[in-house]
mmCIF file of C-alpha atoms in Angstrom:
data_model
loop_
_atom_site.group_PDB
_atom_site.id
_atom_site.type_symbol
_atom_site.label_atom_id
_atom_site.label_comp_id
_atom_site.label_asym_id
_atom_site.label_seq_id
_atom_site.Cartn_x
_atom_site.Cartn_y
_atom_site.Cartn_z
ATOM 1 C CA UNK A 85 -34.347 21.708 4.822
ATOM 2 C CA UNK A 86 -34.720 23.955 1.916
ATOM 3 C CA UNK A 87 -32.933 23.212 -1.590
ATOM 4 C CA UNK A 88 -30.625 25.421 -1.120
ATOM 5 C CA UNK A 89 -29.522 24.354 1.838
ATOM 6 C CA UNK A 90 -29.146 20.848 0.789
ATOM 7 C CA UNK A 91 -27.091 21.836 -1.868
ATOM 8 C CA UNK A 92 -24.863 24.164 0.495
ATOM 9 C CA UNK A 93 -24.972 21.340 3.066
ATOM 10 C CA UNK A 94 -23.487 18.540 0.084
ATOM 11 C CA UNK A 95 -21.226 21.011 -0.581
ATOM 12 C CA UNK A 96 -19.247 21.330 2.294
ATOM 13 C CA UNK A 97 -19.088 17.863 2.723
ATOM 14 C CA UNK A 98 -17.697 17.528 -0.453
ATOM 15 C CA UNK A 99 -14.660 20.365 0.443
ATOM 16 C CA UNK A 100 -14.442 17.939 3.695
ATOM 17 C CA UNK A 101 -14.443 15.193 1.581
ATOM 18 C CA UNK A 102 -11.452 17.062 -0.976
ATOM 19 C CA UNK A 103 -9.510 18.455 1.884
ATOM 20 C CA UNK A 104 -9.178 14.801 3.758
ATOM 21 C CA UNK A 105 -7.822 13.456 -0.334
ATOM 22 C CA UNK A 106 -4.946 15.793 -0.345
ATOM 23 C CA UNK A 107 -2.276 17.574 2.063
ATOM 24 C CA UNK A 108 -2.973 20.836 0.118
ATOM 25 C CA UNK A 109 -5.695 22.653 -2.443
ATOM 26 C CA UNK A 110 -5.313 26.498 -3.371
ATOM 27 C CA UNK A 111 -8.652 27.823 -4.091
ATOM 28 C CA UNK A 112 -8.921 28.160 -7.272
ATOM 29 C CA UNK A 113 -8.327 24.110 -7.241
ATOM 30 C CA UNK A 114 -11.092 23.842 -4.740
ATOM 31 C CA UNK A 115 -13.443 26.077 -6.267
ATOM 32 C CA UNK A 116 -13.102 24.668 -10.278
ATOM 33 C CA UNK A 117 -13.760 21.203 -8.296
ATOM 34 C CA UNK A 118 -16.722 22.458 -6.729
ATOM 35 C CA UNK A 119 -17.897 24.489 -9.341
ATOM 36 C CA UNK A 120 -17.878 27.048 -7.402
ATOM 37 C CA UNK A 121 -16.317 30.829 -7.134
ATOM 38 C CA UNK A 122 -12.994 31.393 -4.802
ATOM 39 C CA UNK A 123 -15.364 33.694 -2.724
ATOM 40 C CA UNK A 124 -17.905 30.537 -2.187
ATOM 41 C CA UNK A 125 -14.671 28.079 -1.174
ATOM 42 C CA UNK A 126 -13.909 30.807 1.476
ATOM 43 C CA UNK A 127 -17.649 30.606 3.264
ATOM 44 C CA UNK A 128 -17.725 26.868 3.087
ATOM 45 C CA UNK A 129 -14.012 26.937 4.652
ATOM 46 C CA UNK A 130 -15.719 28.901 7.337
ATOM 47 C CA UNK A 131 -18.590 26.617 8.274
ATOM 48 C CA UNK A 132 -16.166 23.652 8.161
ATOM 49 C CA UNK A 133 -14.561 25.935 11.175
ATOM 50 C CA UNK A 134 -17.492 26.740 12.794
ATOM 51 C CA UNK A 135 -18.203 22.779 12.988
ATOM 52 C CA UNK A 136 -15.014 22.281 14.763
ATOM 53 C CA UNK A 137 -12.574 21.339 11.425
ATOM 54 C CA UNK A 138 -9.589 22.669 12.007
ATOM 55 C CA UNK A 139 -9.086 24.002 8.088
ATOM 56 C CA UNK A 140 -5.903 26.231 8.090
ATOM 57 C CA UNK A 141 -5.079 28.716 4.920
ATOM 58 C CA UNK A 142 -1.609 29.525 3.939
ATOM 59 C CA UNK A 143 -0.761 32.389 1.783
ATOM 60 C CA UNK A 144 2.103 32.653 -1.490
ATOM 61 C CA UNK A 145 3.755 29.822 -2.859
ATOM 62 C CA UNK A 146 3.313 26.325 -1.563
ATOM 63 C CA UNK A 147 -0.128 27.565 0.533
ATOM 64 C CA UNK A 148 -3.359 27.031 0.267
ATOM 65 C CA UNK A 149 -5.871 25.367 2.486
ATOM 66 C CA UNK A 150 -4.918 22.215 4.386
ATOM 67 C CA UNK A 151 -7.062 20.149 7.369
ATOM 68 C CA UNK A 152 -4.797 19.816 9.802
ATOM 69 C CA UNK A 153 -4.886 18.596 13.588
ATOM 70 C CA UNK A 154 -6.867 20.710 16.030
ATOM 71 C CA UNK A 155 -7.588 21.062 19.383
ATOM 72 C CA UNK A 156 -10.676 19.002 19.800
ATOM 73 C CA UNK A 157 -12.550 15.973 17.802
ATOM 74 C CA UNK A 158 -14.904 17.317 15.474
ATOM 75 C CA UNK A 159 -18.564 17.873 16.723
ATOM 76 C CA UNK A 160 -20.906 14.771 15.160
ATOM 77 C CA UNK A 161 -17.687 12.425 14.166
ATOM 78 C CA UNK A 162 -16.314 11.480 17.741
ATOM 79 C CA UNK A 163 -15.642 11.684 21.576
ATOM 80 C CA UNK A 164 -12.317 11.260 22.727
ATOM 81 C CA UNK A 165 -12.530 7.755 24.003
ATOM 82 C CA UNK A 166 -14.323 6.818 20.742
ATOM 83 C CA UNK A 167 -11.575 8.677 18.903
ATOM 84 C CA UNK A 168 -8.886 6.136 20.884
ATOM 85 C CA UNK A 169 -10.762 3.003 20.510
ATOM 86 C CA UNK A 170 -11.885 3.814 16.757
ATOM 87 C CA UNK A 171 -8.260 4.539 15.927
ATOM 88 C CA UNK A 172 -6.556 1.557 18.097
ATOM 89 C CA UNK A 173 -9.002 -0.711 16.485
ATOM 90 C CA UNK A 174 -8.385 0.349 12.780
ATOM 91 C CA UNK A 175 -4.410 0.003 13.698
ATOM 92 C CA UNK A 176 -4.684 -3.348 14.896
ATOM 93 C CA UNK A 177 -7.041 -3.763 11.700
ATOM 94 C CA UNK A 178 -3.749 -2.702 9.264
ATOM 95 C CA UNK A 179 -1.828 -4.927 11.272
ATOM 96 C CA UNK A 180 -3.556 -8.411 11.613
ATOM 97 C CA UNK A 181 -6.842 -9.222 9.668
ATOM 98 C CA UNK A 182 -6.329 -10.671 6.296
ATOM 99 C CA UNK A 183 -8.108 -8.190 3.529
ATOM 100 C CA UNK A 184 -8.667 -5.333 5.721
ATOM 101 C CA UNK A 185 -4.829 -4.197 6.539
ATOM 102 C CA UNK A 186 -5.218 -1.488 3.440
ATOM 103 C CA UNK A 187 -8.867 -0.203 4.131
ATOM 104 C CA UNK A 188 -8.675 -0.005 7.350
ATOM 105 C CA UNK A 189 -4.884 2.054 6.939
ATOM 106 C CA UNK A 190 -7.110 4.399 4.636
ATOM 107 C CA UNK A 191 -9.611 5.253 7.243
ATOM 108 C CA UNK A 192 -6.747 5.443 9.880
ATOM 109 C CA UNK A 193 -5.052 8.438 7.563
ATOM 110 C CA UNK A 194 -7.725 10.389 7.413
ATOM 111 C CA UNK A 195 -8.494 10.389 11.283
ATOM 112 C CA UNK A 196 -4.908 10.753 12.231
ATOM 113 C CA UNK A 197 -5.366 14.150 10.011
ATOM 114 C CA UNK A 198 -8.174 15.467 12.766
ATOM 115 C CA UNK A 199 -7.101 13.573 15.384
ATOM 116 C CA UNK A 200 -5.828 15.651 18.504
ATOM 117 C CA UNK A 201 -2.199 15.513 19.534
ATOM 118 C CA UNK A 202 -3.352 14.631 23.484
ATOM 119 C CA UNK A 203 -4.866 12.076 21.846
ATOM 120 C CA UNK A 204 -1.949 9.567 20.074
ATOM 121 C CA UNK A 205 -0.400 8.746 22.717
ATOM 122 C CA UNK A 206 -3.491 6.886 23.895
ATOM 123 C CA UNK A 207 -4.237 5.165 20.591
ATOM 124 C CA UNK A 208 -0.824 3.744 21.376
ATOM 125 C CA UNK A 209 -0.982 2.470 24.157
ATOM 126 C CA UNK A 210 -4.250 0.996 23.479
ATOM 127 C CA UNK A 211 -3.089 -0.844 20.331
ATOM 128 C CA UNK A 212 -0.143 -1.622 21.601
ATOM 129 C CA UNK A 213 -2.407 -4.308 24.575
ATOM 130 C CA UNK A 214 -4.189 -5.977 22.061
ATOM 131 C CA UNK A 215 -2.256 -9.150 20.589
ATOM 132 C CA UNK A 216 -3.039 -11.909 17.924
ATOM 133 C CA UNK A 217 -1.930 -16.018 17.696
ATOM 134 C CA UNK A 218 -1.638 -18.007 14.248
ATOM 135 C CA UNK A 219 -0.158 -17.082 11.264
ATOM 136 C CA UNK A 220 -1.118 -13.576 10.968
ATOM 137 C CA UNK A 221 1.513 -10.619 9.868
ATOM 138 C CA UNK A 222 4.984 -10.415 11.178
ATOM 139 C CA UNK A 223 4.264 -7.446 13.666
ATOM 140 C CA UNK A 224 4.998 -3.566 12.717
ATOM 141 C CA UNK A 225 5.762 -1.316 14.764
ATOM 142 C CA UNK A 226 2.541 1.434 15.243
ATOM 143 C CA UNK A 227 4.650 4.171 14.585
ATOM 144 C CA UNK A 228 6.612 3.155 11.425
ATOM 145 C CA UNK A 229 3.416 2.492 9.729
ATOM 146 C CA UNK A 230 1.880 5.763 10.821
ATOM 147 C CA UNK A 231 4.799 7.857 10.047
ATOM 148 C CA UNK A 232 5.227 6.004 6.284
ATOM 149 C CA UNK A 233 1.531 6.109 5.631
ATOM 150 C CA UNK A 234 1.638 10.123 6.521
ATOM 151 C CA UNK A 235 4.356 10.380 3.965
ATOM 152 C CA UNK A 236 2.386 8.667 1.226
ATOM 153 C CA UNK A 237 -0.495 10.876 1.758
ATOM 154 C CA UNK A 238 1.678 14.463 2.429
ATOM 155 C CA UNK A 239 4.398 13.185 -0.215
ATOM 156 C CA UNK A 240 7.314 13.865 1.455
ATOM 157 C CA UNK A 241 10.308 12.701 1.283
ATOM 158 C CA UNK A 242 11.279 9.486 4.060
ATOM 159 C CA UNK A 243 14.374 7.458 5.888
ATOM 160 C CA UNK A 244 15.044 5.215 7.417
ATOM 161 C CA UNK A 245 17.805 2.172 8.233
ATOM 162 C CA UNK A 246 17.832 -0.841 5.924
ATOM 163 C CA UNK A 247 19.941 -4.256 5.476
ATOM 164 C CA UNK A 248 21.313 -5.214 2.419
ATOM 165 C CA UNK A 249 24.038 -7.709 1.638
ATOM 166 C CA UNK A 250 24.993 -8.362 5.481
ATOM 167 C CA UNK A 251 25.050 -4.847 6.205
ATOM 168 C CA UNK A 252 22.398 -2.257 7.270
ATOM 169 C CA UNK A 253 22.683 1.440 5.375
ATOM 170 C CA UNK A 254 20.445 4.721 5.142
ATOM 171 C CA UNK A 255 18.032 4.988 2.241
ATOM 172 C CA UNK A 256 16.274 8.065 1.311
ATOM 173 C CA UNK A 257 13.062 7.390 -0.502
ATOM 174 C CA UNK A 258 9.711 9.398 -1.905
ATOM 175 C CA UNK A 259 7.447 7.195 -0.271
ATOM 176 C CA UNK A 260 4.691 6.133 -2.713
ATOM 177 C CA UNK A 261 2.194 3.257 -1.246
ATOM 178 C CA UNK A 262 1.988 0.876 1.411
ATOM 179 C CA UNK A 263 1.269 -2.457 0.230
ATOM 180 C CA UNK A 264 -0.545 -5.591 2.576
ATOM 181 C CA UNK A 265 0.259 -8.905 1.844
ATOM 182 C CA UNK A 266 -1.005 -11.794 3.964
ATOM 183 C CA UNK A 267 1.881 -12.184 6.123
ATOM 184 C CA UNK A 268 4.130 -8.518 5.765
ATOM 185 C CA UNK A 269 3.391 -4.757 5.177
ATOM 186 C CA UNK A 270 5.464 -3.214 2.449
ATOM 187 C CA UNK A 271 6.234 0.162 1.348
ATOM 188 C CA UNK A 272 6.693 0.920 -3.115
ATOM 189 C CA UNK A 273 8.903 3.701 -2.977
ATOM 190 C CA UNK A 274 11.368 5.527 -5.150
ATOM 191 C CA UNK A 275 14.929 4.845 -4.477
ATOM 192 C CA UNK A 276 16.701 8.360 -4.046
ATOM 193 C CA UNK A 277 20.125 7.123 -4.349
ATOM 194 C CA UNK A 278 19.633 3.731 -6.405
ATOM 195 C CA UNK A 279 17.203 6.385 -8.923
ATOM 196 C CA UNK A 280 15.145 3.877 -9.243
ATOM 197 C CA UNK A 281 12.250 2.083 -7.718
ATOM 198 C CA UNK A 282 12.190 -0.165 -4.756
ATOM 199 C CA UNK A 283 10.166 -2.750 -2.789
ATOM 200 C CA UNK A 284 10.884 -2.855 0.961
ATOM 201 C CA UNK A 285 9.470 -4.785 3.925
ATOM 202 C CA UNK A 286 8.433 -2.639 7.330
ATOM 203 C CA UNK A 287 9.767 -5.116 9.637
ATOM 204 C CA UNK A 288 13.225 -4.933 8.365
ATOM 205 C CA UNK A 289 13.538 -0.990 8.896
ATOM 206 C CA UNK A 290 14.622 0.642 11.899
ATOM 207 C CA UNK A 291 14.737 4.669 12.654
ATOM 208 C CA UNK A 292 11.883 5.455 10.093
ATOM 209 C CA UNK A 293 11.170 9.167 10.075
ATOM 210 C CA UNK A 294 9.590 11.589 7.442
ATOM 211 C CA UNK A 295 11.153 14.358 6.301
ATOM 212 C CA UNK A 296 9.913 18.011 5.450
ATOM 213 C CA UNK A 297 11.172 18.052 1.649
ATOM 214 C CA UNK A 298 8.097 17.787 -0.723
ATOM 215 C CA UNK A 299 8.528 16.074 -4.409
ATOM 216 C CA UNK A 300 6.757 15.354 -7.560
ATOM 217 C CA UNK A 301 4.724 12.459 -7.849
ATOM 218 C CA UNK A 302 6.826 10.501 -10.566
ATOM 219 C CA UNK A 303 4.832 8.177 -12.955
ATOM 220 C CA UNK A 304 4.689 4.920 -10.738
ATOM 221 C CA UNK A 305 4.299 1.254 -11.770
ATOM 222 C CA UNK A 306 0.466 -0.679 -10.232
ATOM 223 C CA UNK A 307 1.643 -0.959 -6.641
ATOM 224 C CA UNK A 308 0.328 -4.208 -5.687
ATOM 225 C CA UNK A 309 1.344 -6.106 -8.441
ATOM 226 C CA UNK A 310 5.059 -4.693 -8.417
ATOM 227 C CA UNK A 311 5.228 -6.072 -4.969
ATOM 228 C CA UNK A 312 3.352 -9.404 -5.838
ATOM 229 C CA UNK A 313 6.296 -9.890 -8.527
ATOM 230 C CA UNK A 314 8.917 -8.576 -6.598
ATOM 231 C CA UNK A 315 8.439 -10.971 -3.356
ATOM 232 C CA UNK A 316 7.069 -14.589 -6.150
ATOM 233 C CA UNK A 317 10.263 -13.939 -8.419
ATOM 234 C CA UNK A 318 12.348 -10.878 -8.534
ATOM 235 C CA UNK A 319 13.440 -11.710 -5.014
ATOM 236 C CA UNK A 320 14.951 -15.209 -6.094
ATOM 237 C CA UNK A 321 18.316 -16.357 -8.137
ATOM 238 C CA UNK A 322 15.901 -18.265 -10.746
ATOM 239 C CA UNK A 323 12.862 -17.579 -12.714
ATOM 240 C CA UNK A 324 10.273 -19.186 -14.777
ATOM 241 C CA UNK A 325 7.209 -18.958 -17.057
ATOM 242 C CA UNK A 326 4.421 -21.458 -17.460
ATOM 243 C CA UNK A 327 1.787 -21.792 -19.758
ATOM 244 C CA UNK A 328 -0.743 -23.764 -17.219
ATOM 245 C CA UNK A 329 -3.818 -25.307 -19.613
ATOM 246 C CA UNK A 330 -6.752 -24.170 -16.310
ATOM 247 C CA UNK A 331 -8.239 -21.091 -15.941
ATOM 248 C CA UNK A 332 -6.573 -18.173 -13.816
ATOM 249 C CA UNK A 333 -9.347 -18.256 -10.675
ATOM 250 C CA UNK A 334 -8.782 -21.865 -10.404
ATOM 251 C CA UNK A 335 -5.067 -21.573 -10.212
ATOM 252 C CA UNK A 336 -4.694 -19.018 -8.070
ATOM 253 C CA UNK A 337 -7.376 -21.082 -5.467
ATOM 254 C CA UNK A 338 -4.204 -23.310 -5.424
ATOM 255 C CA UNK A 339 -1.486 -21.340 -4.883
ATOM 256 C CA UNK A 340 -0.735 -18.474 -2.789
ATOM 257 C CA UNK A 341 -0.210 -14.594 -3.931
ATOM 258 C CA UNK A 342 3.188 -15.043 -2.586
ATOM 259 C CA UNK A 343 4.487 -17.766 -4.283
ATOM 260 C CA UNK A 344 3.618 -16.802 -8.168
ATOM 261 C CA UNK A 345 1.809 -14.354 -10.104
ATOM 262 C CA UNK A 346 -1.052 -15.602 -12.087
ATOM 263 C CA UNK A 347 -2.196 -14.100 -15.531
ATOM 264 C CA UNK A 348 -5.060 -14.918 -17.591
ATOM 265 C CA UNK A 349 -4.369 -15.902 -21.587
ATOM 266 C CA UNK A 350 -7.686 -16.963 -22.256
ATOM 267 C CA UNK A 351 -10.463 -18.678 -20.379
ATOM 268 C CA UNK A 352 -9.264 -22.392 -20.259
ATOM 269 C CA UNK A 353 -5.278 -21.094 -19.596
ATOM 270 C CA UNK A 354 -3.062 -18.773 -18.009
ATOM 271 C CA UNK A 355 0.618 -17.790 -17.612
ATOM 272 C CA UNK A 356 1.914 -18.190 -14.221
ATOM 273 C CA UNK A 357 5.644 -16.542 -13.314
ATOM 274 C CA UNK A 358 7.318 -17.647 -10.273
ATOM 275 C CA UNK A 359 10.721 -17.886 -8.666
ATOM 276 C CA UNK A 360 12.592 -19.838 -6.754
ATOM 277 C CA UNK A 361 16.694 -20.570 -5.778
ATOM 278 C CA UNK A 362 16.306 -24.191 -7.202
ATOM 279 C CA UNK A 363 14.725 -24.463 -10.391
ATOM 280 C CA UNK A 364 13.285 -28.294 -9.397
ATOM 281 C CA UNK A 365 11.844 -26.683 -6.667
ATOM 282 C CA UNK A 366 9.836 -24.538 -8.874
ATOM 283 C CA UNK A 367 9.262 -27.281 -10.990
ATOM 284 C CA UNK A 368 7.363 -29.604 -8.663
ATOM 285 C CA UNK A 369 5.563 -26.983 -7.463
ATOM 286 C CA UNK A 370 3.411 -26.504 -11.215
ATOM 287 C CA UNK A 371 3.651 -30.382 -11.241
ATOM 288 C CA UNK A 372 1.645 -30.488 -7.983
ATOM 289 C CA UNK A 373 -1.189 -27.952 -9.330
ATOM 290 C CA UNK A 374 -2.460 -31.139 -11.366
ATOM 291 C CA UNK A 375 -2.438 -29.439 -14.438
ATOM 292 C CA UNK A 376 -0.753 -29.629 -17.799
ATOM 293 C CA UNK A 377 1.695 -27.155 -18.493
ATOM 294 C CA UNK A 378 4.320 -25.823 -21.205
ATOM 295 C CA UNK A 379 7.697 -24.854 -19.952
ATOM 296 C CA UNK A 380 7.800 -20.930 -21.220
ATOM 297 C CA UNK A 381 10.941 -19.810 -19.895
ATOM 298 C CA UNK A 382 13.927 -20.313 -18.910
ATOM 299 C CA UNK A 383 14.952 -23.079 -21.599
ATOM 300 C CA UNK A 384 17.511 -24.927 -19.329
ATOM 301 C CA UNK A 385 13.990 -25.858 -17.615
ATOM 302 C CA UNK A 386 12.953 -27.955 -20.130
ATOM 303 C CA UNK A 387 15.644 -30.081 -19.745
ATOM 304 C CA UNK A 388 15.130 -30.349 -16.117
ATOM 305 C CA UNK A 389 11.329 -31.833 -17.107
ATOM 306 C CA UNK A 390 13.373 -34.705 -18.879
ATOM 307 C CA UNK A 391 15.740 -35.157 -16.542
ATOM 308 C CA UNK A 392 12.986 -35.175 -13.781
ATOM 309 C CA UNK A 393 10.503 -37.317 -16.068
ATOM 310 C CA UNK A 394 13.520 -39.829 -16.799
ATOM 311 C CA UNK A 395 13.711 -39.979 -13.147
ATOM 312 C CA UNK A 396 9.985 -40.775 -12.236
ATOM 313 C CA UNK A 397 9.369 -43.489 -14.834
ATOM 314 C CA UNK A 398 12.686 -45.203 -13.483
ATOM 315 C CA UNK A 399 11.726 -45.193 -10.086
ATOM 316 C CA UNK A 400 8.149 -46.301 -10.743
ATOM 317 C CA UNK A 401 9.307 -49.020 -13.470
ATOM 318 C CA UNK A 402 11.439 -50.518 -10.698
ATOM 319 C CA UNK A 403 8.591 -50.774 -7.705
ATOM 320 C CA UNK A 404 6.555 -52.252 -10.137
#
């Protein structure tokens, strides 16, 4: 292969690369990304085509070039029944092995972008036999977790049905990321109606569907971590603040992600932030880490260390 084939040859995997990143690119996007001239982006669309990607162009406002689904797999990436075992596989990935869920969702977006229509009800039905024991996720349904990871990646607008205070109401959302935890799937998404944003769990929602209406990425808060402080203390009537004197990795090997969130102050402490509907509760819990600890906040838990201290020494001064 000549130079200049090798450079034409990078390129184009680079527009495939660009074109599986984003619903939409014009080509004057494509071609300043590139480094390229419009005239250049327009060949490369057309080996991309020739190669079996199904790159469509749209013309005036809102078009540009999009990869959309086609009519066959793409030559060189895979047959049909690896197309329907590759997808079922990285499905049941996103649903059940701890660390993988969000890779493995990644991967699934950008083949459900190529993947043929004949093709999804098979990947279905295929995930859909395999099954899992132990304490894996709470199960999600396939579909819900397709159709809210397509609306991350298009950003469009979403709905669907959702409980709150004993009753179950509509919420329209601009769907931002989907979020793994080691037991539930969550989406970070802007709250249309509540204008502001929201954590919510996948297994709680019912009649989930995207909607056409495009929007403007708002500025967004670190996705993970809003839902790590959401579901250790936001969720609960009481929280606290510890200053724990151990270093962050070695109190995070003793608690779970779910239960607190775990910031480094230096390297021999950190500040840990949990919740909890009983503040004793919470209490025991930083008591049980084997560490000592300074009561940061709230300032009625202070009192509750001498009141649970008083306690202690009274009930081991009388077994004595």
């Amino acid at each position: 292969m000549s130079g200049d084939e090798r450079d034409t040859t990078e390129r184009v995997l680079t527009l495939l690369g660009l074109l599986q990143q984003r619903r939409v690119w014009t080509g004057p996007e494509l071609a300043g990304r590139l480094n390229v001239t419009t005239r250049t982006v327009r060949r490369d669309v057309e080996r991309l085509r020739t190669l079996g990607y199904p790159v469509h162009a749209g013309q005036g406002t809102g078009g540009g070039y999009r990869l959309g689904p086609g009519r066959d797999v793409p030559p060189l990436l895979l047959d049909d029944e690896e197309a329907v075992a590759t997808a079922a596989a990285l499905l049941t990935g996103a649903g059940g092995v701890a660390g993988s869920g969000d890779a493995a969702l990644r991967a699934l977006t950008k083949l459900d972008r190529v993947l043929p229509t004949r093709l999804k009800a098979g990947v279905r039905a295929f995930a859909g036999a395999v099954d899992s024991f132990g304490g894996g996720r709470t199960p999600v349904d396939a579909e819900v977790l397709m159709t809210l990871a397509r609306a991350c990646r298009d950003e469009v607008e979403a709905g669907f049905d959702y409980p709150s205070g004993g009753t179950s109401g509509r919420r329209r959302v601009e769907p931002y990321r989907l979020v793994s935890s080691d037991r539930r799937w969550y989406l970070v998404a802007f709250d249309l109606d509540r204008d502001d944003w929201r954590t919510f769990r996948l297994d709680r929602m019912s009649d989930v569907a995207a909607r056409t209406w495009g929007f403007r990425p708002r500025e967004a808060p670190p996705a993970a971590a809003y839902v790590q402080e959401g579901i250790a203390s936001r969720a609960y009537r009481h929280q606290a603040r510890f200053l724990v004197r151990a270093p962050a990795a070695t109190i995070r090997e003793r608690i779970p992600a779910g239960a607190a969130v775990v910031k480094p102050v230096d390297q021999h402490s950190c500040e840990l932030v949990s919740g909890a509907d009983s503040l004793d509760f919470v209490l025991m819990h930083v008591v049980l880490l084997g560490h000592d600890f300074t009561v940061l906040d709230p300032p009625e838990l202070a009192e509750r260390c001498r009141v649970l201290a008083a306690r202690l020494l009274e009930a081991a001064q009388s077994s004595s």
